[in-house]
Short mmCIF file of C-alpha atoms in Angstrom, two decimals:
data_model
loop_
_atom_site.label_atom_id
_atom_site.label_comp_id
_atom_site.label_asym_id
_atom_site.label_seq_id
_atom_site.Cartn_x
_atom_site.Cartn_y
_atom_site.Cartn_z
CA MET A 35 190.91 60.67 49.56
CA THR A 36 189.88 59.54 46.09
CA ASN A 37 190.66 62.01 43.33
CA PHE A 38 187.77 62.64 41.00
CA PRO A 39 187.89 64.49 37.68
CA GLU A 40 186.18 67.83 37.27
CA ASP A 41 182.52 67.68 38.27
CA TYR A 42 180.06 67.18 35.45
CA THR A 43 176.39 68.02 35.64
CA PRO A 44 174.34 66.22 32.96
CA PRO A 45 172.12 68.54 30.92
CA ALA A 46 168.36 68.06 30.85
CA VAL A 47 168.67 66.58 27.34
CA TRP A 48 171.84 64.93 26.04
CA THR A 49 173.00 65.89 22.56
CA TRP A 50 175.72 64.34 20.42
CA SER A 51 178.00 67.28 19.81
CA LYS A 52 181.52 65.88 20.00
CA ASP A 53 183.58 62.72 19.80
CA ASN A 54 183.93 60.96 23.12
CA GLY A 55 187.63 60.32 22.62
CA GLY A 56 189.53 57.11 23.08
CA ALA A 57 189.70 54.02 20.91
CA PHE A 58 186.86 53.66 18.40
CA ALA A 59 185.78 57.29 18.95
CA SER A 60 185.68 57.95 15.23
CA ILE A 61 183.08 55.24 14.62
CA ASN A 62 180.90 55.49 17.73
CA ARG A 63 177.51 57.14 17.21
CA PRO A 64 174.13 57.18 18.95
CA ILE A 65 172.07 55.86 16.01
CA ALA A 66 171.76 52.49 14.29
CA GLY A 67 171.76 51.57 10.63
CA ALA A 68 174.24 51.48 7.78
CA THR A 69 176.63 54.33 7.06
CA HIS A 70 177.60 53.16 3.60
CA GLU A 71 176.76 50.66 0.88
CA LYS A 72 178.99 47.61 1.07
CA GLU A 73 178.42 44.22 -0.51
CA LEU A 74 179.76 41.30 1.49
CA PRO A 75 181.73 38.54 -0.25
CA VAL A 76 180.35 35.00 -0.35
CA GLY A 77 182.63 31.98 -0.53
CA GLN A 78 182.09 28.36 -1.45
CA HIS A 79 180.98 26.93 1.89
CA PRO A 80 177.44 26.95 3.37
CA LEU A 81 178.64 28.83 6.46
CA GLN A 82 179.79 32.39 5.83
CA LEU A 83 181.31 34.18 8.83
CA TYR A 84 181.89 37.94 8.93
CA SER A 85 183.95 38.77 11.98
CA MET A 86 187.14 39.93 13.67
CA ALA A 87 189.26 38.17 16.30
CA THR A 88 187.96 40.04 19.32
CA PRO A 89 186.88 37.73 22.15
CA ASN A 90 183.34 37.59 20.77
CA GLY A 91 184.62 36.73 17.31
CA VAL A 92 187.01 34.08 18.65
CA LYS A 93 184.10 32.22 20.25
CA VAL A 94 182.65 31.38 16.85
CA THR A 95 185.88 30.52 15.02
CA VAL A 96 186.89 28.24 17.90
CA MET A 97 183.46 26.57 17.75
CA LEU A 98 183.73 26.01 14.01
CA GLU A 99 187.25 24.62 14.27
CA GLU A 100 186.17 22.34 17.13
CA LEU A 101 183.27 21.03 15.02
CA LEU A 102 185.60 20.31 12.11
CA ALA A 103 188.09 18.60 14.43
CA ALA A 104 185.23 16.43 15.72
CA GLY A 105 184.47 15.28 12.18
CA HIS A 106 181.52 17.53 11.28
CA SER A 107 182.44 18.29 7.68
CA GLY A 108 179.30 20.40 7.26
CA ALA A 109 180.93 23.00 9.51
CA GLU A 110 183.38 24.05 6.78
CA TYR A 111 183.28 27.80 6.56
CA ASP A 112 184.58 30.94 4.93
CA ALA A 113 185.68 33.62 7.39
CA TRP A 114 185.81 37.20 6.12
CA LEU A 115 187.45 40.01 8.08
CA ILE A 116 185.21 42.85 9.23
CA ASP A 117 187.55 45.55 10.53
CA ILE A 118 185.52 47.23 13.27
CA ARG A 119 188.27 49.84 13.68
CA GLN A 120 187.42 51.10 10.21
CA GLY A 121 183.64 50.88 10.59
CA GLY A 122 183.18 47.73 8.51
CA GLN A 123 180.31 46.68 10.76
CA PHE A 124 178.26 49.59 9.43
CA GLY A 125 178.25 48.42 5.81
CA SER A 126 174.80 47.82 4.31
CA ASP A 127 175.12 44.05 3.81
CA PHE A 128 176.54 43.54 7.30
CA VAL A 129 173.73 45.56 8.88
CA ALA A 130 171.25 43.42 6.95
CA ILE A 131 172.61 40.40 8.82
CA ASN A 132 173.04 42.13 12.17
CA PRO A 133 170.99 45.30 12.70
CA ASN A 134 173.02 45.86 15.87
CA SER A 135 176.27 46.29 13.87
CA LYS A 136 178.40 44.04 16.06
CA ILE A 137 180.64 41.16 15.08
CA PRO A 138 180.38 38.22 14.70
CA ALA A 139 177.67 37.66 12.11
CA LEU A 140 177.02 34.39 10.31
CA MET A 141 174.98 33.27 7.33
CA ASP A 142 173.99 29.63 7.02
CA ARG A 143 173.25 28.92 3.37
CA SER A 144 172.93 25.13 3.75
CA GLY A 145 169.13 25.09 3.55
CA ALA A 146 166.51 26.19 1.06
CA GLU A 147 166.51 29.67 2.60
CA PRO A 148 169.55 31.41 4.11
CA VAL A 149 169.50 31.82 7.89
CA ARG A 150 171.08 34.91 9.44
CA LEU A 151 172.68 34.70 12.86
CA PHE A 152 173.98 37.39 15.17
CA GLU A 153 175.00 37.56 18.84
CA SER A 154 177.81 35.16 19.63
CA GLY A 155 175.80 33.21 22.21
CA SER A 156 173.00 32.65 19.72
CA ILE A 157 175.50 31.49 17.08
CA LEU A 158 177.12 29.00 19.49
CA LEU A 159 173.76 27.57 20.51
CA TYR A 160 172.60 27.32 16.89
CA LEU A 161 175.75 25.49 15.80
CA ALA A 162 175.66 23.16 18.82
CA GLU A 163 172.08 22.20 18.02
CA LYS A 164 172.65 21.99 14.26
CA PHE A 165 175.54 19.54 14.63
CA GLY A 166 174.56 17.88 17.91
CA ALA A 167 177.89 18.73 19.51
CA PHE A 168 179.40 20.53 22.51
CA LEU A 169 176.07 20.74 24.33
CA PRO A 170 175.03 17.90 26.67
CA THR A 171 171.83 16.05 25.85
CA ASP A 172 171.06 15.22 29.47
CA PRO A 173 168.54 17.90 30.55
CA GLY A 174 170.32 18.78 33.77
CA LYS A 175 173.77 19.00 32.20
CA ARG A 176 172.37 20.91 29.21
CA THR A 177 170.79 23.43 31.55
CA GLU A 178 174.07 23.84 33.43
CA ALA A 179 175.91 24.56 30.18
CA LEU A 180 173.28 27.11 29.19
CA ASN A 181 173.41 28.68 32.66
CA TRP A 182 177.09 29.46 32.11
CA LEU A 183 176.65 30.45 28.46
CA PHE A 184 174.12 33.10 29.46
CA TRP A 185 176.21 34.07 32.49
CA GLN A 186 178.96 34.99 30.07
CA MET A 187 176.67 36.96 27.80
CA GLY A 188 175.35 38.96 30.74
CA SER A 189 178.63 39.41 32.60
CA ALA A 190 181.15 40.19 29.86
CA PRO A 191 179.89 43.74 29.16
CA TYR A 192 181.14 44.70 32.63
CA LEU A 193 184.49 43.17 31.76
CA GLY A 194 184.77 44.60 28.25
CA GLY A 195 182.75 47.78 28.02
CA GLY A 196 183.40 48.52 31.68
CA PHE A 197 186.83 47.41 32.88
CA GLY A 198 188.45 47.03 29.46
CA HIS A 199 187.27 50.40 28.23
CA PHE A 200 188.30 52.45 31.25
CA TYR A 201 191.53 50.53 31.96
CA ALA A 202 192.84 50.18 28.41
CA TYR A 203 191.00 52.43 25.96
CA ALA A 204 189.53 55.52 27.59
CA PRO A 205 191.37 58.76 26.75
CA LEU A 206 191.61 59.58 30.44
CA LYS A 207 192.22 57.35 33.43
CA ILE A 208 189.36 57.88 35.88
CA GLU A 209 190.02 56.25 39.23
CA TYR A 210 186.37 55.88 40.17
CA CYS A 211 185.50 54.08 36.90
CA ILE A 212 188.55 51.80 36.99
CA ASP A 213 187.94 50.92 40.65
CA ARG A 214 184.26 50.20 40.05
CA PHE A 215 184.80 47.85 37.13
CA THR A 216 187.96 46.27 38.55
CA MET A 217 185.95 45.26 41.61
CA GLU A 218 183.28 43.66 39.44
CA THR A 219 185.83 41.97 37.18
CA LYS A 220 187.63 40.44 40.14
CA ARG A 221 184.31 39.27 41.57
CA GLN A 222 183.53 37.53 38.28
CA LEU A 223 186.97 35.95 38.15
CA ASP A 224 186.38 34.66 41.67
CA VAL A 225 183.00 33.23 40.62
CA LEU A 226 184.75 31.24 37.89
CA ASN A 227 187.67 30.24 40.08
CA ARG A 228 185.40 28.86 42.81
CA HIS A 229 183.32 26.93 40.28
CA LEU A 230 186.34 25.48 38.50
CA ALA A 231 187.81 24.29 41.79
CA ASP A 232 185.20 21.51 41.66
CA ASN A 233 184.66 21.14 37.92
CA GLU A 234 187.01 20.32 35.07
CA TYR A 235 184.92 22.37 32.66
CA MET A 236 182.16 24.90 33.12
CA ALA A 237 179.33 22.36 32.81
CA GLY A 238 181.12 19.58 34.68
CA SER A 239 183.25 16.90 33.07
CA ASP A 240 182.38 17.71 29.45
CA TYR A 241 183.79 20.52 27.30
CA SER A 242 180.90 22.58 25.93
CA ILE A 243 179.83 25.84 24.36
CA ALA A 244 179.94 27.34 27.85
CA ASP A 245 183.73 26.91 27.86
CA ILE A 246 183.98 28.15 24.27
CA ALA A 247 182.03 31.30 25.20
CA ILE A 248 183.87 32.08 28.43
CA TRP A 249 187.47 31.26 27.48
CA PRO A 250 188.20 34.09 24.99
CA TRP A 251 187.14 36.72 27.52
CA TYR A 252 188.04 35.40 30.95
CA GLY A 253 190.82 33.05 29.94
CA GLY A 254 192.28 35.88 27.90
CA VAL A 255 192.14 38.36 30.77
CA ALA A 256 193.52 35.89 33.33
CA THR A 257 196.49 34.98 31.13
CA GLY A 258 197.24 38.57 30.11
CA GLN A 259 196.25 38.20 26.47
CA VAL A 260 193.31 40.60 26.78
CA TYR A 261 193.94 44.16 28.07
CA ASN A 262 197.40 43.18 29.39
CA ALA A 263 195.93 43.45 32.87
CA ALA A 264 196.79 40.13 34.53
CA GLU A 265 199.25 41.72 36.97
CA PHE A 266 196.89 44.58 37.78
CA LEU A 267 194.09 42.10 38.53
CA GLN A 268 196.41 39.76 40.47
CA ALA A 269 195.24 36.97 38.19
CA HIS A 270 197.81 34.56 39.61
CA GLU A 271 195.48 34.17 42.60
CA TYR A 272 192.84 32.45 40.45
CA THR A 273 194.66 29.13 40.19
CA HIS A 274 191.69 26.99 39.14
CA LEU A 275 190.69 29.47 36.47
CA LEU A 276 194.26 29.51 35.14
CA ARG A 277 194.37 25.70 35.08
CA TRP A 278 191.18 25.69 32.99
CA ALA A 279 192.38 28.52 30.73
CA ASP A 280 195.68 26.79 29.99
CA GLN A 281 193.96 23.45 29.39
CA ILE A 282 191.60 24.93 26.82
CA GLY A 283 194.30 27.06 25.26
CA GLU A 284 196.27 23.92 24.38
CA ARG A 285 193.47 22.43 22.30
CA PRO A 286 194.53 22.41 18.61
CA ALA A 287 191.15 23.72 17.42
CA VAL A 288 191.36 26.59 19.91
CA LYS A 289 194.85 27.49 18.68
CA ARG A 290 193.50 27.62 15.14
CA GLY A 291 190.29 29.44 15.94
CA ARG A 292 191.92 32.24 17.90
CA ILE A 293 193.99 33.45 14.93
CA VAL A 294 191.20 33.55 12.32
CA ASN A 295 190.25 37.11 11.30
CA ARG A 296 193.09 38.41 13.44
CA GLY A 297 194.87 41.41 11.95
CA PHE A 298 196.59 42.88 14.99
CA GLY A 299 199.50 42.10 17.29
CA ASP A 300 203.23 41.73 16.69
CA ASP A 301 203.30 38.04 15.76
CA LEU A 302 202.41 37.73 12.08
CA SER A 303 202.29 33.94 12.35
CA GLN A 304 199.23 34.39 14.57
CA GLN A 305 197.29 36.40 12.02
CA LEU A 306 195.04 34.74 9.44
CA LEU A 307 192.96 37.54 7.98
CA GLU A 308 190.63 35.25 6.03
CA ARG A 309 189.99 31.53 6.31
CA HIS A 310 188.55 29.51 3.41
CA ASP A 311 190.29 26.15 3.75
CA ALA A 312 192.18 24.22 6.42
CA SER A 313 195.37 24.70 4.43
CA ASP A 314 195.18 28.46 5.05
CA PHE A 315 196.64 27.93 8.52
CA GLU A 316 199.82 26.63 6.92
CA LEU A 317 199.92 28.79 3.82
CA ARG A 318 198.19 32.12 4.35
CA THR A 319 199.08 33.54 7.76
CA GLN A 320 200.54 37.01 7.49
CA ASP A 321 204.12 35.86 8.01
CA LYS A 322 203.80 33.46 5.08
CA LEU A 323 202.22 36.08 2.84
CA ALA A 324 204.87 38.64 3.78
CA ALA A 325 207.60 36.17 2.78
CA THR A 326 206.03 35.49 -0.62
CA PRO A 327 207.36 37.81 -3.36
CA ALA A 328 204.67 39.84 -5.10
CA GLU A 329 203.98 38.71 -8.65
#
């Protein structure tokens, strides 16, 4: 018999009277808007990214690094760390870019008027169209790439806010919740595995923003880099997904993009808190800064 926690009867009207516990409990709240005044820095490049190296943040830094690797010099960018663990996403300037207070957020200052961008899928599509890259021009192939881009945007909340929260972050392990979201996560992994059995990339033979969107979440989970749950999910069974995840993970631009705005983990060489120039990958990762004597 399944063991359930103590029964809970919802009240007629919910009120916010206590922290919900678990990771991020101190910053979660049921209202929108800024909590404090905070001016965001602006660097020298037209593209200004405010983010953190969560899977959603990694999508955009990988995209920008891929664009630069493909020769699109206009994709040069400044990446500023927004520490969501400390509530940086609730600063006034950040909320002005993204009223939903989620990373990543991007400002494009290349035109006469600045353009604000939020939601990682929207940012990927905007950049693909702006630079004419990583999105097929053939209508059928373009549609297939967008099918999978929007699949990721709709599916990942079950993986992150569902499975990831209850498996890794919730203050109490609830069997019902973990079982429910594990089942859905494994179903999604199977969807990808079946598709990738017949396709090199998500939209066929060409690498696209669909791959860039899906890899940080599902590639990360399948290879144990996200939630440390690969064994629990029996990820070794998803051989086609793992082939795809490893193939993308070996791309030089992906290796660079995944460490931008990363300030966590044990490997300091894989942490570049801010990125303003390509040389930062060689000179300003946390291991290099730690080895430099303070002036």
